[in-house]
Amino acid sequence: MSWKPETFKVAMPYGPADVPGYTYRGLGLHLIMQQSPKGRRPAMWSLSHLGSGHRIAIINGNVATAFPIASEIAEAGDWEFDSLHGWKDRFPDAKEKVDEILARSKIGKRGSGIGYSEETAQQIAQSRW
């Protein structure tokens, strides 16, 4: 299986928002900043958990560099859970695995926490049913 084009919900400070991107194994990847015309600033991608809409990581780079890192994170464990706390049962070492992959990549960093709220996560989880 591989990433497929799809619109999905992400958590924003004002609540859930639909974004076009790609989904795979419980995660969504969408472009949040284009590469600058002369290549001085790389493209920026947001990797989000589909079951809560919350950002896991930001990955800098073009498609050829961003997608392999996102795929490695997606394949590192079971992301098919809802809520902000589902990882505790399904993927207890999620934070460590993500941090390890991002540190090795040198082009990614942990998500910012923008829009992180239990209420938004519940709205997004309910919209998936």
Tab-separated table of C-alpha atoms in Angstrom:
chain	number	residue	atom	x	y	z
A	1	MET	CA	0.000	0.000	0.000
A	2	SER	CA	1.106	3.581	-0.507
A	3	TRP	CA	0.041	7.170	0.039
A	4	LYS	CA	-3.223	8.067	-1.676
A	5	PRO	CA	-4.644	11.505	-2.498
A	6	GLU	CA	-7.424	12.434	-0.094
A	7	THR	CA	-8.920	15.366	1.794
A	8	PHE	CA	-8.728	14.965	5.581
A	9	LYS	CA	-9.272	17.011	8.737
A	10	VAL	CA	-6.505	18.669	10.741
A	11	ALA	CA	-6.714	20.467	14.077
A	12	MET	CA	-6.490	24.248	13.921
A	13	PRO	CA	-6.881	26.792	16.757
A	14	TYR	CA	-10.443	27.497	15.572
A	15	GLY	CA	-11.348	23.784	15.219
A	16	PRO	CA	-11.140	21.126	12.499
A	17	ALA	CA	-10.206	22.149	8.947
A	18	ASP	CA	-10.291	20.125	5.726
A	19	VAL	CA	-7.005	19.969	3.812
A	20	PRO	CA	-6.063	18.233	0.556
A	21	GLY	CA	-3.136	15.884	0.850
A	22	TYR	CA	-2.223	12.215	1.060
A	23	THR	CA	-3.102	9.499	3.571
A	24	TYR	CA	-1.420	6.260	4.600
A	25	ARG	CA	-1.714	3.961	7.639
A	26	GLY	CA	-3.616	6.416	9.846
A	27	LEU	CA	-1.544	9.493	8.955
A	28	GLY	CA	-2.111	12.428	6.613
A	29	LEU	CA	0.548	14.483	4.837
A	30	HIS	CA	-0.147	17.874	3.301
A	31	LEU	CA	1.885	20.737	1.908
A	32	ILE	CA	1.858	23.823	4.127
A	33	MET	CA	4.467	25.912	2.282
A	34	GLN	CA	5.669	25.757	-1.295
A	35	GLN	CA	9.376	25.830	-2.120
A	36	SER	CA	10.520	29.369	-2.901
A	37	PRO	CA	10.934	30.120	-6.626
A	38	LYS	CA	14.727	30.094	-6.514
A	39	GLY	CA	14.890	27.174	-4.077
A	40	ARG	CA	16.149	29.217	-1.129
A	41	ARG	CA	13.410	27.905	1.123
A	42	PRO	CA	12.398	24.234	0.886
A	43	ALA	CA	8.809	23.094	0.751
A	44	MET	CA	7.259	22.317	4.142
A	45	TRP	CA	4.938	19.380	4.830
A	46	SER	CA	2.722	18.695	7.839
A	47	LEU	CA	2.316	15.079	9.003
A	48	SER	CA	-0.868	14.632	11.050
A	49	HIS	CA	-2.613	11.828	12.899
A	50	LEU	CA	-5.948	11.193	11.145
A	51	GLY	CA	-7.721	9.958	14.290
A	52	SER	CA	-7.246	13.286	16.093
A	53	GLY	CA	-6.135	15.713	13.379
A	54	HIS	CA	-3.122	16.709	15.434
A	55	ARG	CA	0.273	17.382	13.895
A	56	ILE	CA	3.001	14.841	14.542
A	57	ALA	CA	5.820	16.423	12.561
A	58	ILE	CA	6.873	19.049	10.072
A	59	ILE	CA	9.085	17.788	7.257
A	60	ASN	CA	11.081	20.083	4.985
A	61	GLY	CA	11.917	19.113	1.445
A	62	ASN	CA	10.520	18.081	-1.889
A	63	VAL	CA	8.336	15.055	-2.547
A	64	ALA	CA	11.360	12.788	-3.015
A	65	THR	CA	12.708	13.582	0.466
A	66	ALA	CA	9.502	14.208	2.461
A	67	PHE	CA	7.504	11.108	1.528
A	68	PRO	CA	10.130	8.508	2.563
A	69	ILE	CA	10.397	10.069	6.034
A	70	ALA	CA	6.619	10.275	6.375
A	71	SER	CA	6.374	6.635	5.242
A	72	GLU	CA	8.954	5.514	7.779
A	73	ILE	CA	6.960	7.225	10.555
A	74	ALA	CA	3.695	5.708	9.266
A	75	GLU	CA	5.236	2.227	9.213
A	76	ALA	CA	6.875	2.569	12.644
A	77	GLY	CA	3.726	1.503	14.493
A	78	ASP	CA	-0.069	1.380	14.659
A	79	TRP	CA	-1.550	4.843	13.998
A	80	GLU	CA	-5.110	3.552	13.488
A	81	PHE	CA	-6.513	4.937	16.759
A	82	ASP	CA	-8.732	7.861	17.707
A	83	SER	CA	-8.208	10.504	20.405
A	84	LEU	CA	-5.127	12.185	21.787
A	85	HIS	CA	-4.451	9.257	24.108
A	86	GLY	CA	-5.001	6.180	21.926
A	87	TRP	CA	-1.285	5.832	21.293
A	88	LYS	CA	-0.832	4.689	24.918
A	89	ASP	CA	-2.510	1.355	24.129
A	90	ARG	CA	-1.773	0.906	20.429
A	91	PHE	CA	1.681	2.467	20.015
A	92	PRO	CA	3.212	3.278	23.436
A	93	ASP	CA	6.654	4.179	22.087
A	94	ALA	CA	5.292	6.491	19.363
A	95	LYS	CA	7.048	9.614	20.623
A	96	GLU	CA	10.422	7.889	20.850
A	97	LYS	CA	10.098	6.314	17.392
A	98	VAL	CA	9.059	9.603	15.771
A	99	ASP	CA	11.866	11.510	17.504
A	100	GLU	CA	14.413	8.908	16.379
A	101	ILE	CA	13.289	9.053	12.746
A	102	LEU	CA	13.208	12.861	12.705
A	103	ALA	CA	16.654	13.129	14.322
A	104	ARG	CA	18.102	10.776	11.720
A	105	SER	CA	16.463	12.656	8.841
A	106	LYS	CA	17.777	16.089	9.856
A	107	ILE	CA	14.950	17.704	7.816
A	108	GLY	CA	12.043	17.133	10.161
A	109	LYS	CA	10.929	18.328	13.562
A	110	ARG	CA	8.206	17.499	16.054
A	111	GLY	CA	4.752	19.056	15.510
A	112	SER	CA	4.012	22.425	17.053
A	113	GLY	CA	0.917	21.746	19.140
A	114	ILE	CA	-1.194	24.279	17.247
A	115	GLY	CA	-4.837	23.378	17.683
A	116	TYR	CA	-4.186	20.626	20.212
A	117	SER	CA	-7.372	20.181	22.174
A	118	GLU	CA	-9.408	17.228	23.294
A	119	GLU	CA	-12.563	18.818	21.883
A	120	THR	CA	-11.069	19.208	18.398
A	121	ALA	CA	-9.713	15.654	18.492
A	122	GLN	CA	-13.180	14.338	19.418
A	123	GLN	CA	-14.823	16.300	16.595
A	124	ILE	CA	-12.344	14.912	14.087
A	125	ALA	CA	-12.673	11.331	15.371
A	126	GLN	CA	-16.490	11.540	15.192
A	127	SER	CA	-16.360	12.881	11.635
A	128	ARG	CA	-14.465	9.752	10.559
A	129	TRP	CA	-17.286	7.375	11.562
